[in-house]
CSV table of C-alpha atoms and ligand atoms in Angstrom, one decimal:
chain,number,residue,atom,x,y,z
H,24,UNK,CA,55.4,88.6,129.2
H,25,UNK,CA,59.0,89.4,129.9
H,26,UNK,CA,61.3,89.2,127.0
H,27,UNK,CA,62.8,85.7,126.7
H,28,UNK,CA,65.7,84.1,125.0
H,29,UNK,CA,63.4,83.4,122.1
H,30,UNK,CA,62.7,87.1,121.6
H,31,UNK,CA,66.0,88.7,122.6
H,32,UNK,CA,66.1,92.5,123.0
H,33,UNK,CA,67.5,94.1,119.6
H,34,UNK,CA,71.0,95.4,120.5
H,35,UNK,CA,71.2,99.2,120.3
H,36,UNK,CA,72.1,100.8,116.9
H,37,UNK,CA,75.9,101.4,117.0
H,38,UNK,CA,77.2,105.0,116.9
H,39,UNK,CA,78.7,106.1,113.6
H,40,UNK,CA,82.0,106.9,115.3
H,41,UNK,CA,82.2,103.2,116.5
H,42,UNK,CA,81.4,101.9,113.0
H,43,UNK,CA,84.2,104.0,111.6
H,44,UNK,CA,86.5,102.7,114.3
H,45,UNK,CA,85.5,99.1,113.3
H,46,UNK,CA,86.3,99.8,109.7
H,47,UNK,CA,90.0,100.8,110.9
H,48,UNK,CA,90.8,103.7,108.5
H,49,UNK,CA,94.5,103.4,109.3
H,50,UNK,CA,94.6,100.0,107.5
H,51,UNK,CA,93.2,101.4,104.3
H,52,UNK,CA,96.3,103.2,103.3
H,53,UNK,CA,98.4,100.1,101.9
H,54,UNK,CA,95.9,98.8,99.5
H,55,UNK,CA,95.0,102.4,98.4
H,56,UNK,CA,98.7,103.1,97.8
H,57,UNK,CA,99.3,99.8,96.0
H,58,UNK,CA,96.4,100.6,93.8
H,59,UNK,CA,97.9,104.0,93.0
H,60,UNK,CA,101.3,102.3,92.3
H,61,UNK,CA,99.4,99.9,89.8
H,62,UNK,CA,97.8,102.9,88.0
H,63,UNK,CA,101.1,104.8,87.7
H,64,UNK,CA,103.1,101.6,86.7
H,65,UNK,CA,100.8,101.2,83.6
H,66,UNK,CA,102.1,104.4,82.2
H,67,UNK,CA,98.5,105.2,81.0
H,68,UNK,CA,97.7,108.9,81.7
H,69,UNK,CA,95.7,109.3,84.9
H,70,UNK,CA,93.6,112.1,83.3
H,71,UNK,CA,92.0,109.7,81.0
H,72,UNK,CA,90.5,107.5,83.8
H,73,UNK,CA,89.6,109.7,86.7
H,74,UNK,CA,86.4,107.9,87.5
H,75,UNK,CA,88.0,104.7,87.6
H,76,UNK,CA,90.8,105.9,89.8
H,77,UNK,CA,88.4,107.3,92.4
H,78,UNK,CA,86.2,104.2,92.5
H,79,UNK,CA,89.3,101.9,92.7
H,80,UNK,CA,90.8,103.8,95.5
H,81,UNK,CA,87.5,103.8,97.4
H,82,UNK,CA,87.2,100.0,96.8
H,83,UNK,CA,90.8,99.2,97.9
H,84,UNK,CA,90.4,101.4,101.0
H,85,UNK,CA,87.1,102.1,102.8
H,86,UNK,CA,85.2,99.4,101.1
H,87,UNK,CA,87.0,96.2,100.6
H,88,UNK,CA,89.7,96.7,103.2
H,89,UNK,CA,87.1,98.3,105.5
H,90,UNK,CA,85.1,95.0,105.1
H,91,UNK,CA,88.1,92.9,105.8
H,92,UNK,CA,88.6,94.7,109.2
H,93,UNK,CA,84.9,94.4,110.4
H,94,UNK,CA,85.0,90.7,109.4
H,95,UNK,CA,88.2,90.2,111.3
H,96,UNK,CA,86.9,92.1,114.4
H,97,UNK,CA,83.7,90.0,114.3
H,98,UNK,CA,85.3,86.6,114.2
H,99,UNK,CA,88.1,87.7,116.5
H,100,UNK,CA,85.8,89.0,119.1
H,101,UNK,CA,86.7,86.3,121.7
H,102,UNK,CA,90.5,86.7,121.1
H,103,UNK,CA,90.2,90.5,121.0
H,104,UNK,CA,88.5,90.4,124.5
H,105,UNK,CA,92.0,89.3,125.7
H,106,UNK,CA,94.3,91.3,123.4
H,107,UNK,CA,92.3,94.4,122.5
H,108,UNK,CA,89.3,94.7,124.9
H,109,UNK,CA,88.8,98.4,124.0
H,110,UNK,CA,87.7,97.6,120.4
H,111,UNK,CA,84.1,98.4,119.5
H,112,UNK,CA,82.9,94.8,119.5
H,113,UNK,CA,84.5,93.4,122.7
H,114,UNK,CA,83.9,96.6,124.5
H,115,UNK,CA,80.2,96.3,123.8
H,116,UNK,CA,79.9,99.6,121.9
H,117,UNK,CA,79.0,97.5,118.8
H,118,UNK,CA,76.7,94.9,120.6
H,119,UNK,CA,74.8,91.9,119.5
H,120,UNK,CA,75.2,90.8,116.0
H,121,UNK,CA,75.8,94.3,114.5
H,122,UNK,CA,79.4,93.5,113.8
H,123,UNK,CA,78.2,90.6,111.4
H,124,UNK,CA,75.6,92.8,110.0
H,125,UNK,CA,78.0,95.7,109.1
H,126,UNK,CA,80.4,93.1,107.6
H,127,UNK,CA,77.7,91.7,105.3
H,128,UNK,CA,76.2,95.1,104.3
H,129,UNK,CA,79.7,96.5,103.5
H,130,UNK,CA,80.4,93.4,101.3
H,131,UNK,CA,77.3,94.1,99.4
H,132,UNK,CA,78.1,97.8,98.9
H,133,UNK,CA,81.5,96.9,97.7
H,134,UNK,CA,80.1,94.5,95.2
H,135,UNK,CA,77.8,97.0,93.9
H,136,UNK,CA,80.3,99.8,93.4
H,137,UNK,CA,82.6,97.2,91.8
H,138,UNK,CA,79.9,96.1,89.4
H,139,UNK,CA,79.1,99.7,88.4
H,140,UNK,CA,82.9,100.3,87.7
H,141,UNK,CA,83.5,97.4,85.3
H,142,UNK,CA,84.1,93.7,84.9
H,143,UNK,CA,87.9,93.6,85.9
H,144,UNK,CA,87.1,95.6,89.1
H,145,UNK,CA,84.2,93.3,89.9
H,146,UNK,CA,86.4,90.2,89.4
H,147,UNK,CA,89.2,91.7,91.6
H,148,UNK,CA,86.7,92.8,94.3
H,149,UNK,CA,85.1,89.5,94.4
H,150,UNK,CA,88.4,87.7,95.0
H,151,UNK,CA,89.4,90.4,97.5
H,152,UNK,CA,86.2,89.9,99.4
H,153,UNK,CA,86.6,86.1,99.2
H,154,UNK,CA,90.2,86.5,100.7
H,155,UNK,CA,88.8,88.9,103.3
H,156,UNK,CA,86.2,86.4,104.6
H,157,UNK,CA,88.4,83.3,104.3
H,158,UNK,CA,91.2,85.0,106.3
H,159,UNK,CA,89.1,85.4,109.3
H,160,UNK,CA,86.0,83.2,109.2
H,161,UNK,CA,85.7,79.5,109.8
H,162,UNK,CA,86.2,77.0,108.3
H,163,UNK,CA,89.2,78.3,106.5
H,164,UNK,CA,90.3,81.1,108.8
H,165,UNK,CA,93.7,81.5,107.2
H,166,UNK,CA,94.9,83.7,109.9
H,167,UNK,CA,95.5,80.8,112.2
H,168,UNK,CA,98.5,79.9,110.1
H,169,UNK,CA,101.7,82.1,110.5
H,170,UNK,CA,102.5,81.3,106.9
H,171,UNK,CA,99.3,81.3,104.9
H,172,UNK,CA,97.7,84.2,106.9
H,173,UNK,CA,100.2,86.8,106.1
H,174,UNK,CA,100.6,85.5,102.5
H,175,UNK,CA,97.0,86.0,101.8
H,176,UNK,CA,97.1,89.6,103.2
H,177,UNK,CA,100.3,90.4,101.4
H,178,UNK,CA,99.0,89.1,98.0
H,179,UNK,CA,95.7,90.7,98.3
H,180,UNK,CA,96.8,94.0,99.9
H,181,UNK,CA,99.6,94.6,97.6
H,182,UNK,CA,99.4,92.3,94.7
H,183,UNK,CA,95.7,92.3,93.8
H,184,UNK,CA,95.4,96.2,94.5
H,185,UNK,CA,98.5,96.8,92.3
H,186,UNK,CA,97.4,94.3,89.6
H,187,UNK,CA,93.9,95.7,89.5
H,188,UNK,CA,95.2,99.4,89.1
H,189,UNK,CA,97.5,98.4,86.3
H,190,UNK,CA,95.2,96.1,84.5
H,191,UNK,CA,92.2,98.5,84.3
H,192,UNK,CA,94.3,101.5,83.3
H,193,UNK,CA,96.0,99.3,80.4
H,194,UNK,CA,92.7,97.4,79.7
H,195,UNK,CA,94.7,94.3,79.5
H,196,UNK,CA,97.1,92.0,81.4
H,197,UNK,CA,99.9,94.2,82.8
H,198,UNK,CA,103.4,93.8,81.2
H,199,UNK,CA,105.8,91.1,82.5
H,200,UNK,CA,107.8,93.8,84.2
H,201,UNK,CA,105.0,95.1,86.1
H,202,UNK,CA,104.0,91.8,87.2
H,203,UNK,CA,107.4,90.8,88.4
H,204,UNK,CA,107.7,94.0,90.5
H,205,UNK,CA,104.2,93.6,92.1
H,206,UNK,CA,104.9,90.0,92.9
H,207,UNK,CA,108.3,90.9,94.5
H,208,UNK,CA,106.6,93.7,96.5
H,209,UNK,CA,103.8,91.4,97.6
H,210,UNK,CA,106.4,88.7,98.7
H,211,UNK,CA,108.1,91.5,100.8
H,212,UNK,CA,104.8,92.5,102.3
H,213,UNK,CA,104.6,89.0,104.0
H,214,UNK,CA,107.4,90.4,106.3
H,215,UNK,CA,105.4,93.6,107.0
H,216,UNK,CA,102.3,91.4,108.0
H,217,UNK,CA,104.5,89.4,110.3
H,218,UNK,CA,105.3,92.6,112.2
H,219,UNK,CA,101.5,93.0,113.0
H,220,UNK,CA,101.6,89.7,115.0
H,221,UNK,CA,104.3,90.9,117.8
H,222,UNK,CA,101.6,92.8,119.7
H,223,UNK,CA,99.3,89.8,120.2
H,224,UNK,CA,101.7,87.0,121.1
H,225,UNK,CA,100.2,86.3,124.7
H,226,UNK,CA,96.6,86.2,123.3
H,227,UNK,CA,97.5,84.4,120.2
H,228,UNK,CA,99.3,81.5,122.2
H,229,UNK,CA,96.5,81.3,124.6
H,230,UNK,CA,93.9,80.8,121.7
H,231,UNK,CA,96.0,78.5,119.6
H,232,UNK,CA,96.8,81.1,116.9
H,233,UNK,CA,100.1,79.9,115.2
H,234,UNK,CA,101.5,83.3,114.2
H,235,UNK,CA,105.2,83.4,113.2
H,236,UNK,CA,106.3,85.0,116.6
H,237,UNK,CA,104.4,82.2,118.3
H,238,UNK,CA,106.0,79.3,116.5
H,239,UNK,CA,109.5,80.6,115.8
H,240,UNK,CA,110.0,82.9,118.8
H,241,UNK,CA,110.0,86.7,118.6
H,242,UNK,CA,113.8,87.1,117.7
H,243,UNK,CA,113.8,84.6,114.8
H,244,UNK,CA,110.3,85.8,113.5
H,245,UNK,CA,111.8,89.4,113.3
H,246,UNK,CA,115.0,88.2,111.6
H,247,UNK,CA,112.9,86.2,109.1
H,248,UNK,CA,110.5,89.1,108.5
H,249,UNK,CA,113.4,91.6,108.0
H,250,UNK,CA,114.8,89.1,105.4
H,251,UNK,CA,111.5,88.7,103.7
H,252,UNK,CA,111.1,92.4,103.5
H,253,UNK,CA,114.6,93.0,102.3
H,254,UNK,CA,115.5,90.3,99.7
H,255,UNK,CA,112.6,91.2,97.2
H,256,UNK,CA,113.6,94.9,97.2
H,257,UNK,CA,117.2,93.9,96.4
H,258,UNK,CA,115.8,91.9,93.5
H,259,UNK,CA,113.7,94.9,92.4
H,260,UNK,CA,116.9,97.1,92.4
H,261,UNK,CA,118.8,94.5,90.2
H,262,UNK,CA,115.7,94.2,87.7
H,263,UNK,CA,115.2,98.0,87.5
H,264,UNK,CA,119.0,98.3,86.8
H,265,UNK,CA,118.9,95.6,84.2
H,266,UNK,CA,116.0,97.3,82.5
H,267,UNK,CA,118.0,100.5,82.3
H,268,UNK,CA,115.8,102.3,84.8
H,269,UNK,CA,118.9,103.6,86.8
H,270,UNK,CA,117.0,106.4,88.6
H,271,UNK,CA,114.3,104.3,90.2
H,272,UNK,CA,116.8,101.5,90.8
H,273,UNK,CA,119.0,104.0,92.8
H,274,UNK,CA,116.0,105.3,94.7
H,275,UNK,CA,114.9,101.8,95.7
H,276,UNK,CA,118.5,101.0,96.7
H,277,UNK,CA,118.8,104.1,98.9
H,278,UNK,CA,115.5,103.5,100.6
H,279,UNK,CA,116.5,99.7,101.1
H,280,UNK,CA,119.9,100.7,102.6
H,281,UNK,CA,118.0,102.9,105.1
H,282,UNK,CA,115.8,100.1,106.1
H,283,UNK,CA,118.8,97.8,106.6
H,284,UNK,CA,120.1,100.4,109.1
H,285,UNK,CA,116.8,100.3,111.1
H,286,UNK,CA,116.4,96.5,111.1
H,287,UNK,CA,118.8,95.6,113.8
H,288,UNK,CA,117.0,97.9,116.2
H,289,UNK,CA,113.7,96.1,115.3
H,290,UNK,CA,115.4,92.6,115.9
H,291,UNK,CA,116.6,93.7,119.1
H,292,UNK,CA,113.2,94.1,120.7
H,293,UNK,CA,110.4,93.3,118.1
H,294,UNK,CA,107.5,93.4,120.6
H,295,UNK,CA,108.3,97.0,121.5
H,296,UNK,CA,109.6,98.2,118.3
H,297,UNK,CA,107.4,96.8,115.6
H,298,UNK,CA,105.1,99.9,115.8
H,299,UNK,CA,108.2,102.1,115.5
H,300,UNK,CA,109.4,100.0,112.5
H,301,UNK,CA,106.1,100.1,110.9
H,302,UNK,CA,106.2,104.1,111.0
H,303,UNK,CA,109.9,104.2,109.7
H,304,UNK,CA,111.1,101.0,107.8
H,305,UNK,CA,107.8,100.2,106.3
H,306,UNK,CA,107.3,103.9,105.2
H,307,UNK,CA,110.6,103.6,103.3
H,308,UNK,CA,109.4,100.3,101.8
H,309,UNK,CA,106.2,102.0,100.4
H,310,UNK,CA,108.2,104.8,99.0
H,311,UNK,CA,110.3,102.3,97.2
H,312,UNK,CA,107.2,100.8,95.7
H,313,UNK,CA,106.2,104.2,94.4
H,314,UNK,CA,109.6,104.8,93.0
H,315,UNK,CA,109.5,101.5,91.1
H,316,UNK,CA,106.0,102.2,89.9
H,317,UNK,CA,107.1,105.7,88.7
H,318,UNK,CA,110.0,104.1,87.0
H,319,UNK,CA,107.9,101.4,85.3
H,320,UNK,CA,105.4,104.0,84.1
H,321,UNK,CA,108.0,106.1,82.6
H,322,UNK,CA,107.7,109.1,84.9
H,323,UNK,CA,111.1,108.7,86.6
R,419,LIG,C1,92.0,91.8,108.8
R,419,LIG,C2,93.3,91.9,108.1
R,419,LIG,C3,94.5,92.0,108.7
R,419,LIG,C4,94.6,92.0,110.2
R,419,LIG,O1,94.5,90.8,110.8
R,419,LIG,P1,94.8,90.5,112.3
R,419,LIG,O2,93.9,89.4,112.6
R,419,LIG,O3,96.2,90.4,112.6
R,419,LIG,O4,94.2,91.8,112.8
R,419,LIG,P2,94.4,92.6,114.2
R,419,LIG,O5,95.8,92.9,114.4
R,419,LIG,O6,93.6,93.9,113.8
R,419,LIG,O7,93.7,91.9,115.2
R,419,LIG,C5,93.4,92.2,106.6
R,419,LIG,C6,92.7,91.0,105.8
R,419,LIG,C7,92.8,91.4,104.4
R,419,LIG,C8,92.2,90.5,103.5
R,419,LIG,C9,92.7,89.0,103.4
R,419,LIG,C10,92.0,91.0,102.1
R,419,LIG,C11,91.8,92.5,101.7
R,419,LIG,C12,91.6,92.7,100.3
R,419,LIG,C13,92.2,94.0,99.8
R,419,LIG,C14,92.0,95.2,100.6
R,419,LIG,C15,92.2,94.0,98.4
R,419,LIG,C16,91.4,95.1,97.6
R,419,LIG,C17,91.4,94.7,96.1
R,419,LIG,C18,90.7,95.8,95.2
R,419,LIG,C19,91.0,95.6,93.9
R,419,LIG,C20,89.3,95.8,95.5
């Protein structure tokens, strides 16, 4: 008997190279960096907690962030067929339901590593995975909202990673100063996440995704994203200065001033220049995060 729809042929095993592409290593950097910022901002010597540091960085990057990318590509496979047809799932390199299977297995591996690392990390990982699935998967699919989607990513990428790094090192709730700075950088990251939406405006409009560039128009969304990135950093400068952390305050101020110089170029043509701004302005932003963390931890 020929294979029927009731007994479909098993899709071929994906190549390792395509699985790694699906997990998008380039996206792992922000949460790994935020985790390190959290660790340093706690002021607890890193040498005393090496094993946590390695597990925490692996969870923030390849494991939980990697899972979030696989989940996203699985549930976005129809829109990606328009916007990004070369990706592993729409191109057919990861065929059948392998995209979903990889998302589930990688979630399980993340939970296992987190459980072996400790209760704080397990709680943070569970929350991170819940955000990862809710961001892309129905019924919540937060990414369809231009406000809630970037907020969930910003809070989990920057805030949750920084919080976990600081909380585990200190073995307690981080200080009010650390919480204030991580909250401000999470808020600013909302603007960074909006930059990600300029490349997909056509497909998003066609498929009803209400990203900020779709609902506000590209120029107004770029202006808003610039303000959302800049204002929290300005508040960080004032707070650091108030706490007598003059060197980090000055460092963050100089890095912010350089971003303000770059922003008009972004606003002039956001669709074309968002990748350029990601490489320049956003890099300055993340160096500012590190300067603030080093200041809070007493290193600067
Ligand atoms: C998939 C994500 C962003 C990209 O979305 P978009 O649809 O615009 O994608 P494309 O441009 O590629 O089409 C990220 C979703 C992130 C998620 C909400 C949560 C991730 C959690 C963190 C990595 C936190 C880790 C915490 C740690 C303590 C374990």
